[in-house]
C-alpha positions as MATLAB code, in Angstrom:
seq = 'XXXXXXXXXXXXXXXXXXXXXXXXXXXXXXXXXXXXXXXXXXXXXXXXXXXXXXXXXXXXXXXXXXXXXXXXXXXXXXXXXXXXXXXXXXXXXXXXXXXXXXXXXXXXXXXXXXXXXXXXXXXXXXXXXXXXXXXXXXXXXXXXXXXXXXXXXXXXXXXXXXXXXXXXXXXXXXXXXXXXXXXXXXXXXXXXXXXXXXXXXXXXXXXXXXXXXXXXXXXXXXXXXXXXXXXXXXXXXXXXXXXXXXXXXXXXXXXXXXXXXXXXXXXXXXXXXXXXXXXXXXXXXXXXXXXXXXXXXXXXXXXXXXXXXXXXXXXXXXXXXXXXXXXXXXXXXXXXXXXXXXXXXXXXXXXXXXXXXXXXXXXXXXXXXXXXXXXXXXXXXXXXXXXXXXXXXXXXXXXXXXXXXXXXXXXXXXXXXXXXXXXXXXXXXXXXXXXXXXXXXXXXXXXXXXXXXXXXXXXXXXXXXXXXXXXXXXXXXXXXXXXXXXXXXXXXXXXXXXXXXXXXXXXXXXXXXXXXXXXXXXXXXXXXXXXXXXXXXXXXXXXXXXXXXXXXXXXXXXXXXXXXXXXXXXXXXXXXXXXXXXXXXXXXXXXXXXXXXXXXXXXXXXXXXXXXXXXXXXXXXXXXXXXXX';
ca = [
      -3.709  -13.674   -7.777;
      -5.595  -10.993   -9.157;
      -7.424   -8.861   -6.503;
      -9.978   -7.524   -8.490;
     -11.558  -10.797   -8.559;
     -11.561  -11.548   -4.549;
     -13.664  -10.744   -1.723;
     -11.450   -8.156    0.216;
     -12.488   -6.736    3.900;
     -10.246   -5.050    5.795;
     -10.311   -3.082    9.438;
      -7.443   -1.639   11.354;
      -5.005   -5.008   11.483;
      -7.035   -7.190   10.885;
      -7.884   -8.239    6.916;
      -9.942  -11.048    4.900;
      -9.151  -12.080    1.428;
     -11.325  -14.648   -0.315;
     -12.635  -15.348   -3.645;
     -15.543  -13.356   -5.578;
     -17.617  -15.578   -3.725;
     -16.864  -14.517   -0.029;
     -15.117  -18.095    0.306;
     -11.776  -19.222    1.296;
     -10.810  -22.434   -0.254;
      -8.339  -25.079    0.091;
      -6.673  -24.098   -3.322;
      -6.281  -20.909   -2.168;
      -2.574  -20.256   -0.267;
      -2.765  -16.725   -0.567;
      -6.162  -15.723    0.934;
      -7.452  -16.453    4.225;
      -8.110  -14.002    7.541;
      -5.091  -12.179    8.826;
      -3.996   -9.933   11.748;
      -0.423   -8.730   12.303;
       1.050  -11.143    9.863;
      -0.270  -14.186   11.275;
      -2.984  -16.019    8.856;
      -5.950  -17.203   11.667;
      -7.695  -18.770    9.111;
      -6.898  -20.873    5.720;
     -10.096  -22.446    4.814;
     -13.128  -20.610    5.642;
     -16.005  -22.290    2.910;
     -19.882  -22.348    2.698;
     -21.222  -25.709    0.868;
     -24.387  -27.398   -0.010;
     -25.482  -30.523   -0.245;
     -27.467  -29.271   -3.314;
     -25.582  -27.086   -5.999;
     -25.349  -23.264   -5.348;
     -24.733  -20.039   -7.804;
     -23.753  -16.408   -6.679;
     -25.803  -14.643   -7.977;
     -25.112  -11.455   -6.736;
     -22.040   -9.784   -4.471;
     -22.274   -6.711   -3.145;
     -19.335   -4.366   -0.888;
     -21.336   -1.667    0.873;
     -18.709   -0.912    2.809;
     -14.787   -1.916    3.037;
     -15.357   -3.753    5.862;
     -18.601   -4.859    4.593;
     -19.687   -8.068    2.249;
     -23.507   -9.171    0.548;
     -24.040  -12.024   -1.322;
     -27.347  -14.224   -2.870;
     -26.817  -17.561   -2.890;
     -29.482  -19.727   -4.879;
     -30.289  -23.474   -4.943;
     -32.199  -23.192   -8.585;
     -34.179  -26.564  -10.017;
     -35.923  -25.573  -13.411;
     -36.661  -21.562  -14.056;
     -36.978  -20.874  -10.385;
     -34.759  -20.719   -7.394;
     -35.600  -23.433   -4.593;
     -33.433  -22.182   -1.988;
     -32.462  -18.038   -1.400;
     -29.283  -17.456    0.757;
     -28.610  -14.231    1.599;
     -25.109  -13.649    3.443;
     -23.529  -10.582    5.321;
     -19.996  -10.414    6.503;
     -18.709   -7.506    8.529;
     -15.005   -7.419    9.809;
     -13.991   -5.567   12.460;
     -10.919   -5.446   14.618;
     -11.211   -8.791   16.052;
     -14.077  -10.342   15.221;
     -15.432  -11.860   11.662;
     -19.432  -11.760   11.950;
     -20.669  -14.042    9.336;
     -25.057  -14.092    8.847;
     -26.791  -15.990    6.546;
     -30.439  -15.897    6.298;
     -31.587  -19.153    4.444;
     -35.150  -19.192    2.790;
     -37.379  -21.606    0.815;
     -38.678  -20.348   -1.770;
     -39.964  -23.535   -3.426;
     -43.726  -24.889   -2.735;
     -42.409  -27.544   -1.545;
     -40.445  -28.728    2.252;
     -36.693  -28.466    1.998;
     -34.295  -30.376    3.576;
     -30.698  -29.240    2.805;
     -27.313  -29.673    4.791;
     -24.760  -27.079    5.082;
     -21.259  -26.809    5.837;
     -18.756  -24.447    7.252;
     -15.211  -25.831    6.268;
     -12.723  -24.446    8.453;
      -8.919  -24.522    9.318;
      -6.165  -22.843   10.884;
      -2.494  -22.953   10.124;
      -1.414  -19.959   11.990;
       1.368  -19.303    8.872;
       3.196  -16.192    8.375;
       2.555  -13.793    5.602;
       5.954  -14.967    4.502;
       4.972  -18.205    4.121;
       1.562  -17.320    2.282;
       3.735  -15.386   -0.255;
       5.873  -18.617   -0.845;
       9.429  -17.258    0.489;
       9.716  -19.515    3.516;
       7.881  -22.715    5.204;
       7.935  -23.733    9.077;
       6.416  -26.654   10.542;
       4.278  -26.543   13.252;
       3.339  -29.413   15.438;
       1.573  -26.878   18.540;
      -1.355  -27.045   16.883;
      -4.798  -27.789   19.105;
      -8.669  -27.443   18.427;
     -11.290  -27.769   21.000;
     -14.908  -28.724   19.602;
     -18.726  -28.032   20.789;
     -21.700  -28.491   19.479;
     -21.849  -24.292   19.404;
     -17.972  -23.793   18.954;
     -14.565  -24.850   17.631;
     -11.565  -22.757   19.050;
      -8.384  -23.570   17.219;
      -4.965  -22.782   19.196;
      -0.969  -22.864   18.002;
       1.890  -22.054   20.455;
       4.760  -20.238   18.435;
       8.283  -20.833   18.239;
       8.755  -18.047   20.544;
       6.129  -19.196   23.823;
       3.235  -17.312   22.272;
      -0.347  -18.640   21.966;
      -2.163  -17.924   19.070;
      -5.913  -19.098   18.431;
      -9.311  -18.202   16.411;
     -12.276  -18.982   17.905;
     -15.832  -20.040   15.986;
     -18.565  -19.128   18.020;
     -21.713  -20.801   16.314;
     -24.938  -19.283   17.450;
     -27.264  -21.707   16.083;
     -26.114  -25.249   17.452;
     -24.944  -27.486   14.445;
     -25.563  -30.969   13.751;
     -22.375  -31.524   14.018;
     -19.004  -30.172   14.863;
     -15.489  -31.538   14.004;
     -11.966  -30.587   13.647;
     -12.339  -29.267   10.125;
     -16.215  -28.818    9.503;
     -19.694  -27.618   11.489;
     -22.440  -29.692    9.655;
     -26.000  -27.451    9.958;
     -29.210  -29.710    8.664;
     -31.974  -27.998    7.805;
     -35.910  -28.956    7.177;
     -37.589  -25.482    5.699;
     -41.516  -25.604    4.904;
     -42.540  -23.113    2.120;
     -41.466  -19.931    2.838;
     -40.067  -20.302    6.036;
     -36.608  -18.560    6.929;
     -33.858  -19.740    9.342;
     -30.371  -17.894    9.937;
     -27.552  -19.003   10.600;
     -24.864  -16.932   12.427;
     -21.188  -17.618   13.302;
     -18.621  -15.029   15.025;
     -15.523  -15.410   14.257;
     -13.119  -13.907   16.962;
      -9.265  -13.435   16.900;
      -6.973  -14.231   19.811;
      -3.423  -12.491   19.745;
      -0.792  -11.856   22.438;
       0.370   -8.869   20.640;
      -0.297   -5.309   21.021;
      -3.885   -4.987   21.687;
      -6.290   -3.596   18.320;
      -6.831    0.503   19.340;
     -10.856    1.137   18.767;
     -11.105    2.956   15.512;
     -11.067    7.048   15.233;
     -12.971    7.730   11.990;
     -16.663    6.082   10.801;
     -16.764    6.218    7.258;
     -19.217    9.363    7.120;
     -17.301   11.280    8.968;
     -14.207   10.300    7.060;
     -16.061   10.979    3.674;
     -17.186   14.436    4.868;
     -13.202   15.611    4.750;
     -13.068   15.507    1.079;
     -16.374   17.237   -0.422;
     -15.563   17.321   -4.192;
     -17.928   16.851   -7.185;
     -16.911   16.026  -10.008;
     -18.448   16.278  -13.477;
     -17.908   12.571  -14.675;
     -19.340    9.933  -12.980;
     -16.789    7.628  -13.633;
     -14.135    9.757  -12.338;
     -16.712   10.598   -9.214;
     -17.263    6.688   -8.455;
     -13.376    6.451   -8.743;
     -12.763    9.280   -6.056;
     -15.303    7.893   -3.945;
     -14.036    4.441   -3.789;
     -10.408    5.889   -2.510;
     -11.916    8.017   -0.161;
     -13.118    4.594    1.436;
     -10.085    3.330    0.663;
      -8.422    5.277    2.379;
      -9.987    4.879    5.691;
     -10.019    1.392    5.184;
      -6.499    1.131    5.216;
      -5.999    3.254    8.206;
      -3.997    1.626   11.203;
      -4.941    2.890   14.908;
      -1.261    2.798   17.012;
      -1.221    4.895   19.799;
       1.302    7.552   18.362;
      -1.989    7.774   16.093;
      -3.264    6.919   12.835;
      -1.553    5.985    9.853;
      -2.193    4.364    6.447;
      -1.138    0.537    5.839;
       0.657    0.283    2.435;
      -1.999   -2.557    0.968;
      -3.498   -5.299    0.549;
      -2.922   -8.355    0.629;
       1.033   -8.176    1.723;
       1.621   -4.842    3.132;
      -0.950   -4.123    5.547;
       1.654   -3.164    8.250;
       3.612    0.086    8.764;
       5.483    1.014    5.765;
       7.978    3.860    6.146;
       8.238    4.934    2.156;
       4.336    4.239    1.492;
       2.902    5.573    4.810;
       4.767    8.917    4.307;
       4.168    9.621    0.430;
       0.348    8.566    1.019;
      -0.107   11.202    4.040;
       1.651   13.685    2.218;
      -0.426   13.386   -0.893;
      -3.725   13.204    1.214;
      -2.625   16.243    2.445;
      -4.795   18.784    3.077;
      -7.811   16.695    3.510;
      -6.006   14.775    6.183;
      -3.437   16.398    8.074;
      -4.003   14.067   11.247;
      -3.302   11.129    9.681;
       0.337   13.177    8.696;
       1.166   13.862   12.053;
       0.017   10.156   12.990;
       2.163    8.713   10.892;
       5.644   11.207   11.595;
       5.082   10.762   15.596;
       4.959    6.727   14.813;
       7.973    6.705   12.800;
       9.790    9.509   14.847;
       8.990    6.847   17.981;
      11.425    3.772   16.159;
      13.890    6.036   14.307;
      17.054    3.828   14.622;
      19.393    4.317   17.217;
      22.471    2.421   16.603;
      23.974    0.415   14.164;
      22.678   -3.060   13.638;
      23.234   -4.698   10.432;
      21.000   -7.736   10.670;
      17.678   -5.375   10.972;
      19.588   -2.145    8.446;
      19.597    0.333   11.260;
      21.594    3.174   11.564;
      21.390    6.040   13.944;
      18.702    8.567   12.779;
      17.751    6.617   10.317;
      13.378    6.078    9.430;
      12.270    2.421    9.308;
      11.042    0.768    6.030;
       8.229   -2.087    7.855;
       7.246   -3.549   10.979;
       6.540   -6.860   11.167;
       4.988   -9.155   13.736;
       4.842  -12.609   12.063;
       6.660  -15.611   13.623;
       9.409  -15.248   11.617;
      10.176  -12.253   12.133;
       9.560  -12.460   16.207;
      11.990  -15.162   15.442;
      14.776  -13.522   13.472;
      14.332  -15.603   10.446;
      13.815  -12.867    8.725;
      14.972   -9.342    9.522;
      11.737   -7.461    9.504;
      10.652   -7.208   13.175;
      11.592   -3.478   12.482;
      13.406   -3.004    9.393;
      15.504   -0.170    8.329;
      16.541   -1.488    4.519;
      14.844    1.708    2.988;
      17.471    4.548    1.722;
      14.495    7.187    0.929;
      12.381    7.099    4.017;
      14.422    9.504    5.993;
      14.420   11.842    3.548;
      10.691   11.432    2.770;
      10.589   12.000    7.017;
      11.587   15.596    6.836;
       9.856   16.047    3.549;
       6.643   15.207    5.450;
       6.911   17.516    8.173;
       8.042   20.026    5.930;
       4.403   19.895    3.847;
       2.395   19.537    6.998;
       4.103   22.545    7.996;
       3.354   24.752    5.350;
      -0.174   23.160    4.942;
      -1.571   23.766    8.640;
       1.008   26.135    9.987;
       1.389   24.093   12.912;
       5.195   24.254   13.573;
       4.399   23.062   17.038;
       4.655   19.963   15.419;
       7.864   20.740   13.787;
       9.784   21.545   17.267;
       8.046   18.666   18.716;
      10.571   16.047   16.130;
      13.078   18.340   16.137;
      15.523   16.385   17.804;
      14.320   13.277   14.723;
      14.791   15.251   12.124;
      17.791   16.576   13.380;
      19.001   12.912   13.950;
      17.181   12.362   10.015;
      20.146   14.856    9.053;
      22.734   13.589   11.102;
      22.384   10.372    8.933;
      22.240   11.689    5.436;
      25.331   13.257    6.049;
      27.253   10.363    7.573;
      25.387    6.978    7.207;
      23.393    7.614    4.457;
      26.397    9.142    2.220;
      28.513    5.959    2.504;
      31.843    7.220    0.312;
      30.991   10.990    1.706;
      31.183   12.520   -2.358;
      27.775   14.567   -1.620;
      25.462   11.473   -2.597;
      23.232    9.008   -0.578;
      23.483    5.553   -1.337;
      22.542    1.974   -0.243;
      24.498   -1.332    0.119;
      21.655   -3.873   -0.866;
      21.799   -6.917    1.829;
      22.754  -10.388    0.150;
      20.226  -12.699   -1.059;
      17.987  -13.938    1.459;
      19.347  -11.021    4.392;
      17.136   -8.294    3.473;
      16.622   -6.064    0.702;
      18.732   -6.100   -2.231;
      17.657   -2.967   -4.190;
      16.237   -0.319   -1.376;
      14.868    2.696   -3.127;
      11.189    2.342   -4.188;
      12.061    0.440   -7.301;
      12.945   -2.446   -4.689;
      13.138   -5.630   -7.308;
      16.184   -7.163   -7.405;
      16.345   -6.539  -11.313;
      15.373   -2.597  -11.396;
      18.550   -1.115  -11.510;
      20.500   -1.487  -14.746;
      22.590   -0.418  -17.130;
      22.197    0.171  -21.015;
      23.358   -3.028  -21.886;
      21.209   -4.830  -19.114;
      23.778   -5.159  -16.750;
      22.303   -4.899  -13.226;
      24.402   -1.892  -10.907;
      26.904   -3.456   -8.313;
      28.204   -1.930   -5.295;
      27.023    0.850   -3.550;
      24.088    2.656   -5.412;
      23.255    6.524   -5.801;
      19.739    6.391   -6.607;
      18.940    9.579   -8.809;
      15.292   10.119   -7.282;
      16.654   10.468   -3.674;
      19.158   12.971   -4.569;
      15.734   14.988   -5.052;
      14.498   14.006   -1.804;
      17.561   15.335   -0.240;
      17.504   18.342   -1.929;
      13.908   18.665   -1.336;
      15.043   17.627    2.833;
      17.705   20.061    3.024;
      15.718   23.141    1.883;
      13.349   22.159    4.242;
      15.142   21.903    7.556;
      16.813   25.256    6.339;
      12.858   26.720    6.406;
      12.811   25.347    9.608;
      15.431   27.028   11.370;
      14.762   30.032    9.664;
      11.317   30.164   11.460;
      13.675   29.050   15.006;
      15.506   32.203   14.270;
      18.686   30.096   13.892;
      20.756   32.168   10.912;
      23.672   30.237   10.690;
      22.005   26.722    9.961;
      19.709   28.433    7.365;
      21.885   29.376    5.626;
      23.999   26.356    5.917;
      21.272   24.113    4.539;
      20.522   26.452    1.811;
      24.102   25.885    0.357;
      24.136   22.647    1.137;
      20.825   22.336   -1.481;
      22.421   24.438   -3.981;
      25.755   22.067   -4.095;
      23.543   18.913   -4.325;
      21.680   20.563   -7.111;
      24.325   21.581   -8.891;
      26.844   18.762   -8.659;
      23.538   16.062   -9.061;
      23.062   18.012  -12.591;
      26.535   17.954  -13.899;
      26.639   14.192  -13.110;
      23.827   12.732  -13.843;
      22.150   14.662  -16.947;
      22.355   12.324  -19.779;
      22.198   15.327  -22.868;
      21.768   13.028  -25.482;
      18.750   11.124  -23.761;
      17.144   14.194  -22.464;
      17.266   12.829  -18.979;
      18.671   11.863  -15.982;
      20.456    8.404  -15.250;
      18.390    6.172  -13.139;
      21.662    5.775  -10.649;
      25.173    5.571  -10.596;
      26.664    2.340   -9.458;
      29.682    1.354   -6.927;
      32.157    2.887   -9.215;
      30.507    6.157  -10.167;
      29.156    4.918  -13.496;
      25.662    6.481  -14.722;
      23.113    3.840  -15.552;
      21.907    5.724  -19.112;
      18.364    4.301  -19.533;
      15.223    5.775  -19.413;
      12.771    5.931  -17.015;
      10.213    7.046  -14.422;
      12.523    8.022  -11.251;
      13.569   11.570  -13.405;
       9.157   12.614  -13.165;
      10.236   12.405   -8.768;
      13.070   15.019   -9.792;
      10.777   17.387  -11.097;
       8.292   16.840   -7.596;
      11.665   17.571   -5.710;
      12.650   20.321   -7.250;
      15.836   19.841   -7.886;
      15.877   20.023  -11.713;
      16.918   23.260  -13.288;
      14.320   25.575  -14.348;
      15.591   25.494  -18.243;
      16.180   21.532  -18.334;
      12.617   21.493  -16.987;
      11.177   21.373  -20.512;
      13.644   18.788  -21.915;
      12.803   16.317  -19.226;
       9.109   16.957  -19.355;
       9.392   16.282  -23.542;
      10.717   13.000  -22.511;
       8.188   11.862  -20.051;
       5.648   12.264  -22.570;
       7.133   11.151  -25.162;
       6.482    7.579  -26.898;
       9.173    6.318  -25.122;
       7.971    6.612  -21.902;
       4.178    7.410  -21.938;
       1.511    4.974  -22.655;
      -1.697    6.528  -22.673;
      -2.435    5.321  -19.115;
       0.508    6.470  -17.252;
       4.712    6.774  -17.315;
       6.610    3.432  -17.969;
       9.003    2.531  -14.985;
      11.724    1.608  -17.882;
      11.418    3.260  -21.389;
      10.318    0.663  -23.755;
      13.581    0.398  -25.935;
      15.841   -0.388  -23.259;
      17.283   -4.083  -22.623;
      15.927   -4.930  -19.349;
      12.155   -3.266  -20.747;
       9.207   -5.690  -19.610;
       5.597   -4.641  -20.029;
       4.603   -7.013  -17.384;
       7.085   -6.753  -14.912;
       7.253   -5.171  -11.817;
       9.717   -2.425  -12.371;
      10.704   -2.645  -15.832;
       8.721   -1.264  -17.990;
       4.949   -1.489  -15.674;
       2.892    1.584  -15.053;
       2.693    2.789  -11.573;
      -0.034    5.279  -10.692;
       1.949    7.004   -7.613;
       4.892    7.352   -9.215;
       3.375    8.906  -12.792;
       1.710   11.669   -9.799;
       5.010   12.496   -8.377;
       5.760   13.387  -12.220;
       2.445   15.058  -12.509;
       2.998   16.832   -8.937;
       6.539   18.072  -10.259;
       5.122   18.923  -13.936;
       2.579   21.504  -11.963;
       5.611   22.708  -10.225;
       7.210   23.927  -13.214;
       4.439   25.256  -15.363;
       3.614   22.293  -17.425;
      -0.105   22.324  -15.970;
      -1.584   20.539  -19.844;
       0.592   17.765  -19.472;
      -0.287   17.181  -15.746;
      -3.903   17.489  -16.716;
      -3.822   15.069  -19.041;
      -1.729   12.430  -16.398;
      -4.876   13.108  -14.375;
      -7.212   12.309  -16.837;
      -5.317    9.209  -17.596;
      -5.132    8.048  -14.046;
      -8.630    8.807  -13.254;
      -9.389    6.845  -16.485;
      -7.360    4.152  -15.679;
      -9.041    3.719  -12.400;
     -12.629    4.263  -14.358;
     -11.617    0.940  -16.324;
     -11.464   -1.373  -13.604;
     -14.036   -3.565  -12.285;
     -13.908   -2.243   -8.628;
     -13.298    1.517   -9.590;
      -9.772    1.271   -7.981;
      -6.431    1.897   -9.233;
      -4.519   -0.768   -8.897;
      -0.618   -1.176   -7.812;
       0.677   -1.489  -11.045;
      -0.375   -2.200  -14.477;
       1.391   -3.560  -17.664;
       3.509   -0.863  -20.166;
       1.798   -1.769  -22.977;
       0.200    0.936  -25.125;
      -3.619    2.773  -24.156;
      -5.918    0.644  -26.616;
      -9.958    0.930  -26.261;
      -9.498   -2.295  -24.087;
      -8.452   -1.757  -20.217;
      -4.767   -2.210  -19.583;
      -3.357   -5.520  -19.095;
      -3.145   -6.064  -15.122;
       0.079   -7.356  -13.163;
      -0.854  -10.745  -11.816;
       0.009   -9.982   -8.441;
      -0.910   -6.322   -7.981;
      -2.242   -5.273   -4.180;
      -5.654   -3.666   -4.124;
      -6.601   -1.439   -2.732;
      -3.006    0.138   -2.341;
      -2.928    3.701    0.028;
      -0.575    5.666   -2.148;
      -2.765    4.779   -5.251;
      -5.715    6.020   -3.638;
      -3.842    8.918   -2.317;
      -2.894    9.834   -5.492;
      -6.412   10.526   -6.471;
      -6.636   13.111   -3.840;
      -3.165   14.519   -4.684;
      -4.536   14.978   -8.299;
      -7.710   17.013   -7.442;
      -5.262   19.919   -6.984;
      -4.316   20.638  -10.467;
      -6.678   23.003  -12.386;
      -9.328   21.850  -14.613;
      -8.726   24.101  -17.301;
      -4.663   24.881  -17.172;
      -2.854   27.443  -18.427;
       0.949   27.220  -19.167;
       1.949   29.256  -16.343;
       5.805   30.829  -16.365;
       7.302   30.443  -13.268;
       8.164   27.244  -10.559;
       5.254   26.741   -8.686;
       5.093   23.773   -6.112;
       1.788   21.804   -6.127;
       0.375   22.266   -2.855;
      -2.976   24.101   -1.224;
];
């Protein structure tokens, strides 16, 4: 399903996908309206009894759809439909103004197709099917409510509040017919309201003006301005309300829930534009930081949660994602976080505040997370079908490998989160330092300069000019190139003379295509232009390079990842970067999309906004210098 072609509204929880037409069909399993992983709606379809085109679609607004409709008979349109939808929380407001434009009376008949399966996102994405019998629907001749009680007791239902009577109203379908003289107008209006026994939808913080106001850049090319704009909106579209505060959903279509690795990375690159939604996001995470060991669901004490789910099957513990903990990064990224909002605002209010969870985010990298205690985090993937297998970012099931394409085995050092422990353990030493506590400073501080020193001696790869990916269960590097070394240079944790070397590579024509850095460098075994990890473009993760390249000096190669990414973004119908996009080399055409890529994605848009910060016209400057405001 590729996004770019849909209708896509989204507010707080609650989201709509549909096709370019604003319509949810019956051949479509993956659209339909959603809230808290629960689909309300599968079929949600305008019809005619006389043939319509689109003629026009319009998105004001994220939340926000326009469309023309025509009935056309010869050169000139008969019938004029103009349609509005606006989504907000709870509610689906649908308004179409119908119009003759012919000389002649009109009498057409038009349908609203409806239906209601009340199907977890896990089922829309194909990984699991239930049956449900609870289903119910109550009709009017101004309403149809349809109801489902869950597995677990809870009632579920979406109401269709017609405010024109219809002809008609049945299980499946509201019939409207209509007799329109020449030029006479009649609309049509149906509200669409959600009814959940879950945590009740928090009003929204931010309107759209006001959120717009926070980032007041101009930019010279228009593309590039249109680009920036459309994240902006993005952005805010993507926002959840909880009451620990705001915090960005991960995307669209399948991730618009609470994402520990996403929702951290995106407020720290929206950083210093939004520092509320930082501290938003840290207090909600710092709220379900595990607390004991629990296999089923990954947690471990002091350890940050990957996603929260609320779908049936995971209220049901068919799935272990109620709250989820198979994420080895997120803890890392936790303190990381803080660290930046610190040092941004100045706030370290904030920092004693979570002192005793990133204390606790501590206390498991040096127990939980380092599983054979040699100085390294690692994961032990959950079997097939129990969780995740691979949990760094890189989360496919086939993105870990070795040289000859041998997938890793055992339990996995992941070479990027060696960085973010580095980058964690400086950190905490900063913030005792400010507590007056000398002894843990100091402490920390040698604890970053052992990881950094015992990380380079083992996983440098001198004849590839890079880092291994990982090493696997028995301590074996897995020598192939690829994107996870450009986090290393974010981090820090690279040596100021490899810096160069590893830069050299990134860029080079192994790894760069014009648009961005490959996941996998394209002569390896397992390389796949259209794939998800192995060998694809991701635009967050060619920033963290970018982000690490300004850190070291190499501000004209960052530059020109900027230009690339704004570019990239610039070449797309909607003006957004997407998830991911094939490996294949920059041509005058746009790059070849991944099938299944989420739009709009938060750390994509973010990345825009992390971006803005390196200098137009660079200089090679020659000393470390991290990229922040």
């Amino acid at each position: 399903m590729d996004l770019s072609k849909n209708t896509v509204l989204k507010e707080n929880y609650t989201f709509y996908v549909a096709d370019g037409n604003g319509h949810v069909t019956t051949e479509s399993s993956e659209r339909g309206l959603f809230n808290r992983d629960t689909r309300f709606l599968k079929r949600y379809e305008w019809t005619m009894d006389k043939p319509l085109q689109t003629l026009v679609t319009h998105y004001p607004l994220p939340d926000r759809f326009e469309a023309h409709y025509a009935y056309i008979d010869g050169p000139s349109q008969m019938v004029g439909i103009r349609r509005t939808l606006e989504l907000t929380p709870i509610f689906l407001h649908d308004v179409l103004l119908v119009e003759n434009t012919s000389l002649d009376v009109q009498e057409i008949k038009l349908e609203l197709h409806y239906g209601a399966d009340f199907g977890d996102l896990f089922e829309a994405r194909g990984w699991h099917k239930l049956q449900r019998s609870n289903l119910s629907v109550q009709t009017a001749t101004d309403s149809a409510r349809l109801g489902y009680i869950a597995e677990d007791g809870l009632e579920f239902a979406v109401t269709l509040k017609f405010l024109q009577p219809a002809t008609e109203v049945t299980a499946t379908r509201a019939i409207f017919d209509l007799k329109l003289k020449p030029s006479e107008r009649f609309t049509l209006g149906v509200e669409v309201e959600i009814h959940s026994p879950l945590e009740p939808n928090l009003p929204s913080l931010y309107t759209y003006l006001e959120w717009r106001e926070r980032v007041n850049v101009k930019l010279d090319n228009q593309h590039h301005q249109r680009v920036l704009d459309r994240a902006v909106e993005d952005l805010r579209a993507l926002l959840l309300f909880t009451k620990d505060g705001p915090m960005p959903a991960a995307g669209i279509p399948w991730y618009v829930t609470a994402f520990g690795r996403d929702s951290m990375l995106t407020s720290y690159m929206t950083l210093p534009y939004y520092p509320d939604i930082a501290k938003g996001t840290l207090r909600y995470l710092a709220a379900r930081q595990g607390t004991k060991h629990d296999d089923f669901h990954a947690e471990a004490p002091g350890k940050i949660l990957h996603e929260v789910r609320y779908g049936e099957l995971s209220r049901t513990n068919k799935v272990p994602f109620t709250t989820y903990y198979g994420t080895v990064d997120a803890t890392m990224l936790f303190i990381m976080l803080l660290h930046r909002l610190y040092k941004t605002t100045n706030d370290f209010e904030i920092v004693k505040e979570l002192q005793p969870n990133w204390e606790a985010a501590l206390g498991w990298m040096q127990n939980d997370g380092d599983l054979d205690k040699d100085g390294f985090i690692e994961f032990k993937g959950a079997e097939l079908g129990k969780g995740l297998g691979v949990q760094s970012w890189k989360d496919s099931n086939d993105s870990l490998s070795h040289a000859d394409g041998r997938l890793a085995e055992g339990s996995i050092a992941v070479s990027e989160v060696q960085g973010y422990a580095y980058a964690a353990y400086l950190a905490v030493s900063e913030f005792y330092s400010a507590s007056g506590n000398t002894e843990q400073t100091v402490l920390y501080q040698e604890k970053a300069e052992t990881l950094k020193k015992k990380f380079h001696e083992v996983f440098w790869i001198e004849k590839m000019q890079t880092y291994a990916i990982a090493l696997d269960g028995e301590k074996k590097r897995l020598e192939v190139h690829n994107s996870d070394a450009g986090h290393l240079l974010w981090t820090g944790i690279v040596p100021n003379d490899i810096a160069p070397k590893l830069v050299k590579t990134l860029m080079s024509e192994t790894m760069w295509t014009g648009w961005g850095i490959r996941t996998l460098g394209k002569n390896e075994v397992r390389y796949n232009p259209v794939s998800y990890h192995n060998g694809s473009v991701w635009p967050h993760d060619t920033t963290l390079a970018a982000a690490g390249m300004v850190r070291y000096g190499f501000l004209e190669e960052a530059k020109r990842i900027r230009e690339a990414t704004f570019d990239l973004a610039a070449s797309q119908g909607d003006s957004r970067l997407p998830e991911l996009v094939a490996g294949y080399d920059r041509t005058t055409s746009p790059p070849v999309p991944y099938p299944v890529a989420c739009r709009p994605q938060a750390w994509d848009a973010a990345a825009l906004l992390y971006l803005l910060q390196i200098p137009k016209h660079p200089k090679r400057k020659p000393t470390p210098k991290p990229l922040t405001t």
